[in-house]
Structures are given as C-alpha cells and as structure tokens.
PDB file of C-alpha atoms in Angstrom:
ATOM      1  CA  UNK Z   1      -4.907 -13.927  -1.795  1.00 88.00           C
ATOM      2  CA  UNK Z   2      -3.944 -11.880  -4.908  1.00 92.00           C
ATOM      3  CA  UNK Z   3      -6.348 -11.088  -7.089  1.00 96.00           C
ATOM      4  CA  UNK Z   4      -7.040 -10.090 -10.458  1.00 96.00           C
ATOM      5  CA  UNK Z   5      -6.548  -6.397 -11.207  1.00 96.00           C
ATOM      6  CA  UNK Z   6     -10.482  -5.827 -12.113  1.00 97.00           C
ATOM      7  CA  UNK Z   7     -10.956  -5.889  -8.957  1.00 96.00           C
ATOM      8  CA  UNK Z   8      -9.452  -2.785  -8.262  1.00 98.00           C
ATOM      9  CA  UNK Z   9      -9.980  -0.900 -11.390  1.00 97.00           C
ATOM     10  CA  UNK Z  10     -14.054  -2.434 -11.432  1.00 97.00           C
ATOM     11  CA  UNK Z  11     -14.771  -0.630  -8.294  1.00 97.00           C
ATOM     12  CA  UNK Z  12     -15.338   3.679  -8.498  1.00 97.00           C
ATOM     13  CA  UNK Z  13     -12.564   4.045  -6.137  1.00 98.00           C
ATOM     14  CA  UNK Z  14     -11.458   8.103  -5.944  1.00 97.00           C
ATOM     15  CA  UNK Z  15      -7.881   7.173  -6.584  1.00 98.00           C
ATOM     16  CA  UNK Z  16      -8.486   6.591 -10.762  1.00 98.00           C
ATOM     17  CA  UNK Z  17      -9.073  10.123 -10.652  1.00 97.00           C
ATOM     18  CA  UNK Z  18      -5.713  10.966  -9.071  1.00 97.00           C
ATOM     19  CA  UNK Z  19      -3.554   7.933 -11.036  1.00 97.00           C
ATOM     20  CA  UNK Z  20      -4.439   8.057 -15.079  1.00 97.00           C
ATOM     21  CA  UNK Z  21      -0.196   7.774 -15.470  1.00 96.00           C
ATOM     22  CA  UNK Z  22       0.009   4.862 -12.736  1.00 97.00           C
ATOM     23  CA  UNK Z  23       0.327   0.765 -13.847  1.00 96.00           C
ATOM     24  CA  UNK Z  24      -1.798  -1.165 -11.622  1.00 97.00           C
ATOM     25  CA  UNK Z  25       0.862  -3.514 -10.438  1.00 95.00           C
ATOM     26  CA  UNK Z  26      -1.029  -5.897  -8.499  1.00 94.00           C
ATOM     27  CA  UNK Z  27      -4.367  -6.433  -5.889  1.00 97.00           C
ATOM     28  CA  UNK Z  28      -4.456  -8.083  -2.549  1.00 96.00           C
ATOM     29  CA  UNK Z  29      -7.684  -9.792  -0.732  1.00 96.00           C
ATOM     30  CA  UNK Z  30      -6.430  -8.787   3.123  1.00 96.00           C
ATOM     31  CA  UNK Z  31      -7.545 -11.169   5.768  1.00 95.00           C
ATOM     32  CA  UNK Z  32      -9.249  -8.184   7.857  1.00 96.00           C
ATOM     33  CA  UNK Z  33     -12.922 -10.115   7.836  1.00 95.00           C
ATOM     34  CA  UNK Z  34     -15.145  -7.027   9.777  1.00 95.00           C
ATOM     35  CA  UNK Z  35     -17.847  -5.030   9.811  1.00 95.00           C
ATOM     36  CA  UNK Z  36     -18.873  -1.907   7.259  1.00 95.00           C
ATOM     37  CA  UNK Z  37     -16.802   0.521   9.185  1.00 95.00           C
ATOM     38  CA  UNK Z  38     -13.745  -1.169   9.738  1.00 96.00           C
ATOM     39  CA  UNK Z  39     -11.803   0.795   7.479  1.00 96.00           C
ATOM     40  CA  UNK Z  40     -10.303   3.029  10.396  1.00 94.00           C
ATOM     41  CA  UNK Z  41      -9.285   0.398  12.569  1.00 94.00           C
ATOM     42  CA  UNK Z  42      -7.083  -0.980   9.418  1.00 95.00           C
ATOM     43  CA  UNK Z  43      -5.470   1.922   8.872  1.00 95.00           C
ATOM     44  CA  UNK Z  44      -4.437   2.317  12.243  1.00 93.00           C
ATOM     45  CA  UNK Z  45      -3.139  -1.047  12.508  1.00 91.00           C
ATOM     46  CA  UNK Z  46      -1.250  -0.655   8.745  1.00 88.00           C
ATOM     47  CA  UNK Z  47       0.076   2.937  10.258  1.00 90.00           C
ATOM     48  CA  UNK Z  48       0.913   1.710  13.933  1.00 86.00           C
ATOM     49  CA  UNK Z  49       4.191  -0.526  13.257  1.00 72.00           C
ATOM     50  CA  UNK Z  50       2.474  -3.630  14.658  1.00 61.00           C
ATOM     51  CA  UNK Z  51       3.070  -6.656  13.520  1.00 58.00           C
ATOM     52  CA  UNK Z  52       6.999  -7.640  12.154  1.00 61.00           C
ATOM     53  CA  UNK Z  53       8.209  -8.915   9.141  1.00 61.00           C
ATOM     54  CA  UNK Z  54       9.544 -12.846   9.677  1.00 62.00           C
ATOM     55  CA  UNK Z  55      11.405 -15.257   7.324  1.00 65.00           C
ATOM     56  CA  UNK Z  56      13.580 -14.693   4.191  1.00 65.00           C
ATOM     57  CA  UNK Z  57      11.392 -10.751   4.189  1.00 68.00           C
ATOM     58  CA  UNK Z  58      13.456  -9.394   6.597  1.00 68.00           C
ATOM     59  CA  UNK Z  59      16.775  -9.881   5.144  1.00 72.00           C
ATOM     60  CA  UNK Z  60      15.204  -8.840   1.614  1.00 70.00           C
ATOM     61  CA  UNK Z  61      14.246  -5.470   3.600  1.00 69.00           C
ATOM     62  CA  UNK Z  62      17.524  -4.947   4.891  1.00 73.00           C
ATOM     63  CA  UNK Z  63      19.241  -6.066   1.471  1.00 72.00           C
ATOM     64  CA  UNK Z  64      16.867  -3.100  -0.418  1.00 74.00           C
ATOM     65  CA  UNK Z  65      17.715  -0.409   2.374  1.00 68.00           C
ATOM     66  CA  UNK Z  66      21.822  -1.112   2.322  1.00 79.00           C
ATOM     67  CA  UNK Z  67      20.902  -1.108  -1.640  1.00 75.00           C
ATOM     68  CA  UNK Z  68      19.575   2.190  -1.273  1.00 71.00           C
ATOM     69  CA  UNK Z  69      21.811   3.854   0.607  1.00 71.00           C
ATOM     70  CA  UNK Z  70      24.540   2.652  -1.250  1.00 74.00           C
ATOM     71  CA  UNK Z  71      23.244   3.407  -4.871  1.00 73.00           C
ATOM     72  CA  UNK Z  72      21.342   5.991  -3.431  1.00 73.00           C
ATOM     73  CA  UNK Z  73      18.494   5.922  -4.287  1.00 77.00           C
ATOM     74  CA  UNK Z  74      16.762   7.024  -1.234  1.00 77.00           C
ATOM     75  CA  UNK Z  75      18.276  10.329  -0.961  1.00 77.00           C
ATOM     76  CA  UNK Z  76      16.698  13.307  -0.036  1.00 78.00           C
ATOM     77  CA  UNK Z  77      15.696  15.244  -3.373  1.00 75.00           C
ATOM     78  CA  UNK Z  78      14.418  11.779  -4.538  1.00 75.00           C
ATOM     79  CA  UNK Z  79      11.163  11.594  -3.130  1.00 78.00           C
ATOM     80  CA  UNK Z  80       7.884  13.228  -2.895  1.00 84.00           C
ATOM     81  CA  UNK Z  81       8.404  17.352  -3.170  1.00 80.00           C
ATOM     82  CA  UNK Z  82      11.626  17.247  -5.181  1.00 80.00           C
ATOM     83  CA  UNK Z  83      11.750  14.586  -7.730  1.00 82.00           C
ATOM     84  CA  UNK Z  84       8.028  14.185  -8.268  1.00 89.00           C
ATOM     85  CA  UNK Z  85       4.812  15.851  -6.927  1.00 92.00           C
ATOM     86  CA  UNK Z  86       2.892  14.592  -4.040  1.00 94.00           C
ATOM     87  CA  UNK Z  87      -0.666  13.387  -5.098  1.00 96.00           C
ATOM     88  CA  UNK Z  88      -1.971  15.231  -2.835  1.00 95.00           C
ATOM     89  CA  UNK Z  89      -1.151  17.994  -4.984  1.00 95.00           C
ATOM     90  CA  UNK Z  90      -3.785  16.323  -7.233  1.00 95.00           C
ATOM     91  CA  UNK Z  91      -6.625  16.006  -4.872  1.00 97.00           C
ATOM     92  CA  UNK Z  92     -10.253  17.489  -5.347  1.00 97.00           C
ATOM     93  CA  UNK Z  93     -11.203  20.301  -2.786  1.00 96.00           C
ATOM     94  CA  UNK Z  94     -12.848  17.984  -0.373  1.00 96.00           C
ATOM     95  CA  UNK Z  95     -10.179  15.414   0.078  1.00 96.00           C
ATOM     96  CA  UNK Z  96      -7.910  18.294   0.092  1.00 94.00           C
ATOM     97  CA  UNK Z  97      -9.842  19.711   3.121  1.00 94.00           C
ATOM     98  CA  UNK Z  98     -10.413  16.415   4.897  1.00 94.00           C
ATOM     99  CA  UNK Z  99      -7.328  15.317   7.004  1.00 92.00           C
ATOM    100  CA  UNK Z 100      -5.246  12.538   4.920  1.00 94.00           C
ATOM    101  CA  UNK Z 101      -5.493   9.796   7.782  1.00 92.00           C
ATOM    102  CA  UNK Z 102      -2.506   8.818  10.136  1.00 92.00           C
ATOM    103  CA  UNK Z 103       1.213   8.310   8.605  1.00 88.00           C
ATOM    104  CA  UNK Z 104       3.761   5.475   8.836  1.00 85.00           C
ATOM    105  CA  UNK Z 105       5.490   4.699  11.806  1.00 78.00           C
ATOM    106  CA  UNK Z 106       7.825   2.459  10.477  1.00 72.00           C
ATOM    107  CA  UNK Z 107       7.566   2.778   6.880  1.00 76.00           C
ATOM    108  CA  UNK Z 108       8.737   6.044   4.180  1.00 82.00           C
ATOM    109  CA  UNK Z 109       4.839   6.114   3.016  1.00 88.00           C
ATOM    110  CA  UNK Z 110       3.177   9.357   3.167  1.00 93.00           C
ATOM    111  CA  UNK Z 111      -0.821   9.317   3.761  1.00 96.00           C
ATOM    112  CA  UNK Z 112      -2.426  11.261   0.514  1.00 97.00           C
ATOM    113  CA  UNK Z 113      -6.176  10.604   1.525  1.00 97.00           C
ATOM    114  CA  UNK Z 114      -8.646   8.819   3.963  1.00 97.00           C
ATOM    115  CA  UNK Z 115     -12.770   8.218   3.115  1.00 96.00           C
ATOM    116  CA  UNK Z 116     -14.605   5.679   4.737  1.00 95.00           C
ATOM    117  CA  UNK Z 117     -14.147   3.366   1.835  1.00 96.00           C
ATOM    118  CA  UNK Z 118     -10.383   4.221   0.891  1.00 97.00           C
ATOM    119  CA  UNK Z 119      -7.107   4.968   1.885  1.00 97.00           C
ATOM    120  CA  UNK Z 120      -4.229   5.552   0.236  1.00 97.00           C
ATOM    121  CA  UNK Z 121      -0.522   6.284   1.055  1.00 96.00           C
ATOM    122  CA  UNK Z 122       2.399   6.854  -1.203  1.00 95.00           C
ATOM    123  CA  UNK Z 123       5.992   6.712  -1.615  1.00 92.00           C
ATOM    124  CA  UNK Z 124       8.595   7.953  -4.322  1.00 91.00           C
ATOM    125  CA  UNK Z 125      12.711   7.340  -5.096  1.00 90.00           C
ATOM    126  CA  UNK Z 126      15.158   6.974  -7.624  1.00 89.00           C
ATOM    127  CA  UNK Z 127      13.332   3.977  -8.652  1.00 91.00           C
ATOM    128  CA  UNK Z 128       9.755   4.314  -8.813  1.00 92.00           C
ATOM    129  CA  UNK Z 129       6.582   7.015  -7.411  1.00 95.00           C
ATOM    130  CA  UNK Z 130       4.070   3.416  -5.858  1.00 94.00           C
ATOM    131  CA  UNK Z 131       1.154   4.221  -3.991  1.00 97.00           C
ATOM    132  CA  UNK Z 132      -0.428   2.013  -1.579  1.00 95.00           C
ATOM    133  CA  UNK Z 133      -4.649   2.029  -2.124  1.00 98.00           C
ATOM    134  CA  UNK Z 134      -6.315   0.407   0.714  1.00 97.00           C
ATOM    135  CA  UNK Z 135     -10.348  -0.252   0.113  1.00 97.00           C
ATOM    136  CA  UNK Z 136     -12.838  -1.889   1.939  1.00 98.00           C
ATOM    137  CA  UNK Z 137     -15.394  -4.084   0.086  1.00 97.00           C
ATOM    138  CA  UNK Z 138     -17.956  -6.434   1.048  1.00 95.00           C
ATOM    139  CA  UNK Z 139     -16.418 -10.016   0.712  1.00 91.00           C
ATOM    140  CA  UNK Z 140     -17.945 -12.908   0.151  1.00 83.00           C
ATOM    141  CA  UNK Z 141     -20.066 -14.356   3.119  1.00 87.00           C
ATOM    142  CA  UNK Z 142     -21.751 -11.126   3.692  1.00 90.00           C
ATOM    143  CA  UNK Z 143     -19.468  -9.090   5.571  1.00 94.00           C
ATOM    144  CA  UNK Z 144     -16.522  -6.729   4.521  1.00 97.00           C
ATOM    145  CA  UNK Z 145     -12.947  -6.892   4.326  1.00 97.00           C
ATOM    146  CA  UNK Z 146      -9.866  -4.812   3.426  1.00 97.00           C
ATOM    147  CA  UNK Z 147      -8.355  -4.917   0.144  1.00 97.00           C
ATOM    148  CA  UNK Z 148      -5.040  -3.593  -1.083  1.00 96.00           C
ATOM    149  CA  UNK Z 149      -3.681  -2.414  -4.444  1.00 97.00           C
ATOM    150  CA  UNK Z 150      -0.574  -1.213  -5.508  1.00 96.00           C
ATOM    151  CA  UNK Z 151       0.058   1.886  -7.924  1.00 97.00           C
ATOM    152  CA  UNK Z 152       3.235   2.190  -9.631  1.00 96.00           C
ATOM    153  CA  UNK Z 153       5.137   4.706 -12.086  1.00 96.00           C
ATOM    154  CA  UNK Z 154       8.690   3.649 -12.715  1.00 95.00           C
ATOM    155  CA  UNK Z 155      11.136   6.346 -12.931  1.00 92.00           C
ATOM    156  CA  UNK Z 156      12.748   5.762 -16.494  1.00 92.00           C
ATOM    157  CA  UNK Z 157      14.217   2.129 -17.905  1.00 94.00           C
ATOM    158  CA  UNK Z 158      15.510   1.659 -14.718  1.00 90.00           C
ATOM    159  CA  UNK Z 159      12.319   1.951 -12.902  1.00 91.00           C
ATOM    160  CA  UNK Z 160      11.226  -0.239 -15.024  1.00 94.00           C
ATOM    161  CA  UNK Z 161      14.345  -2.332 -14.793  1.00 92.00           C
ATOM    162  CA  UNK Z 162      13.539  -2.312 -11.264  1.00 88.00           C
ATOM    163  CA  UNK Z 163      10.219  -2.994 -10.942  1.00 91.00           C
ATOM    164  CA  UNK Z 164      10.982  -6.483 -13.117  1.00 93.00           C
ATOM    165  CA  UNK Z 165      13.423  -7.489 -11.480  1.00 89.00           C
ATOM    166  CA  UNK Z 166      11.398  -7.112  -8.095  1.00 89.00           C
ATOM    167  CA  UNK Z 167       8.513  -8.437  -9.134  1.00 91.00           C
ATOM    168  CA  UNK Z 168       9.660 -11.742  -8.395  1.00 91.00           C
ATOM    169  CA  UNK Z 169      10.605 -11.542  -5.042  1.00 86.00           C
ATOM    170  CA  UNK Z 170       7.469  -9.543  -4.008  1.00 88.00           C
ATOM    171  CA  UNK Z 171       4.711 -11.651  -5.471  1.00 89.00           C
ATOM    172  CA  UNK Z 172       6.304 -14.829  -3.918  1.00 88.00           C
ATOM    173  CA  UNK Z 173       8.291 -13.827  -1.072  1.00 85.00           C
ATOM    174  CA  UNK Z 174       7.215 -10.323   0.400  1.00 86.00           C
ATOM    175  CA  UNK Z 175       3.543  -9.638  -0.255  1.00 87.00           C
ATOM    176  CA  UNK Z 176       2.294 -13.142   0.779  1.00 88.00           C
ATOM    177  CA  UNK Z 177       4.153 -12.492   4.492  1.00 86.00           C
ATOM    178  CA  UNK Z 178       2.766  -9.346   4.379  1.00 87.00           C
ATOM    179  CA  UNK Z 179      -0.714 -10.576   3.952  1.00 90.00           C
ATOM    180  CA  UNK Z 180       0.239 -12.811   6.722  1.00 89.00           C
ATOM    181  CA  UNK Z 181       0.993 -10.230   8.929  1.00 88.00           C
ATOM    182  CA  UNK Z 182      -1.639  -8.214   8.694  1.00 90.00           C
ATOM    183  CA  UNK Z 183      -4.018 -11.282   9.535  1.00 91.00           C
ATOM    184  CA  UNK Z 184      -2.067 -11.818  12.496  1.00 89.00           C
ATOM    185  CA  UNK Z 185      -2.544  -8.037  13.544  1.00 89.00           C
ATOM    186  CA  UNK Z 186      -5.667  -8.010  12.683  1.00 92.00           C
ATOM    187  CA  UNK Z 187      -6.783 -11.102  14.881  1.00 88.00           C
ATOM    188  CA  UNK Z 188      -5.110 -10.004  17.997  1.00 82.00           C
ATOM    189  CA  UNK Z 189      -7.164  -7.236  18.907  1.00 60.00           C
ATOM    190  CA  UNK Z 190     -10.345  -8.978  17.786  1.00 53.00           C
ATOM    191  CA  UNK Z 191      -9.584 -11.903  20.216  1.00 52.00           C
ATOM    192  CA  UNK Z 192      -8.603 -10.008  22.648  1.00 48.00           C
ATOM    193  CA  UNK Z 193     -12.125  -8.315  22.835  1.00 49.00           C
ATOM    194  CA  UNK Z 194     -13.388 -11.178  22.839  1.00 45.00           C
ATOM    195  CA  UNK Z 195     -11.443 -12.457  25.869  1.00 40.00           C
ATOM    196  CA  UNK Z 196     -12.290  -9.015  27.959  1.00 38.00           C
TER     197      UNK Z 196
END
C-alpha cells in the first residue's frame, strides 16, 4: 500500500542525514507483518533473488535493460565511483565501521548501511543516483512491519525527463507487483515454519 511521504520523512530515520539533495519519490507499506527484529530476515530475503517478477513487469524490465544498453546509460563510468559518489562516502564513523548489510544478487543496488531499524541500498546511471531505504516500524495491530522508500536525484532535465515519464509505469505497474512479491517471499518461509 503506498503511502504518504510523511511517513518516511516523520520518522528520525539516519538516511535524512545522508540525503538533504534527494526528492522523496514515493513510500511503500510492505506486507512483511513480524516481530521487532525482523529487519534482518527482510533484507536477506530483498538481497537473496527470491521471489520473480510476473505479468506486464517483466517485459517492462527487459524493455529498460535493452533501453540501457542501447542508449547507454548503464555503462561503466555511469554509476556509483565515477559519475557520482557513493553515500557511503557520506556516512558517520559508526555506520562507516559497521558492515553495510548483504548486496544484490540479482539487482545493480549497492548496500550503503544496515541498523536494526534501517537499511538502505543504492544505485546510480545516466539517468538518476535512487536509493532504496528499507525501515521497520510498528504497524498497526501491534506488531511491526517493513516499510520502503525511495530516494531519488535525477541526473539533469533528462533525469528528470526520466523520472516523469517512469513514474507512471512504476506506481501502477511495477511497485504494486513488487509489493506483491515480497508478500509472497515473505509468507513462504513463515509457513513453512509453521509446517516443520
């Protein structure tokens, strides 16, 4: 369920810090119902590869990749390093020291930082340096639950360009089959405990 973007920026998340020249794009309730230290287990399953795209996503996917490569946009010298710093060139001594949490199996996102309330990954083209903040909050029946927000800074007008003309597709198309996914993910293990 999206939500509205005070629910990110309410909360004293460690990421503000890092982010002053990010747009909050948009904020995600995840269907991860759990316990208070369940933040670690959702990482691990966001990191891991498990669960697959389905639908009109993958296609869209594949469409932004041949995009990419074609235009490219993805090219090495566009990313993190070379076109724009890593955040966690930003980070505060002790986030710096603590390890940033697991990467991306199947995904070009780059862990910056892992607490036991946060997480956050990023990734950066020709197009646009997003970061991926994953929190966990208490919902509302009493128990907690994952929530995700996502950071952007365009790179130019056509970032921006970009962005817009993405929006679209991700708000209707992508994000709500990604919050599907993760559910699913997320209720396999649990009912397999269950069952053993």
């Amino acid at each position: 369920m999206r939500l509205p973007n005070t629910a990110h920026s309410s909360l004293p998340w460690r990421i503000h810090d890092l982010t002053p020249d990010f747009r909050l794009e948009d904020v995600w309730a995840l269907p991860t119902p759990g316990g208070p230290d369940d933040l670690t287990r959702l990482v691990r399953q966001m990191t891991s590869g498990s669960g697959r795209f389905s639908g009109a996503t993958r296609p869209l996917f594949a469409l932004r990749w041949k995009l990419g490569a074609l235009l490219g946009w993805d090219r090495p010298g566009s990313g993190l390093g070379a076109r724009v710093q890593t955040l966690r060139d930003r980070l505060p001594a002790d986030l710096r020291a603590a390890p940033p949490g697991p990467g991306f199996r199947a995904l070009p996102l780059t862990p910056v930082y892992l607490t036991d309330r946060e997480w956050a990954a990023e990734v950066a083209n020709r197009t646009v340096h997003a970061v991926m903040h994953i929190g966990w909050v208490p919902d509302w029946c009493g128990g907690y639950r994952g929530q995700m927000a996502v950071l952007v800074k365009p790179n130019g007008l056509f970032g921006k360009v970009y962005m817009a003309a993405i929006r679209p597709l991700r708000h209707l198309i992508v994000d709500p089959a990604l919050m599907r996914m993760i559910g699913r993910a997320w209720r396999v293990p649990a009912e397999g405990q269950q069952a053993g």
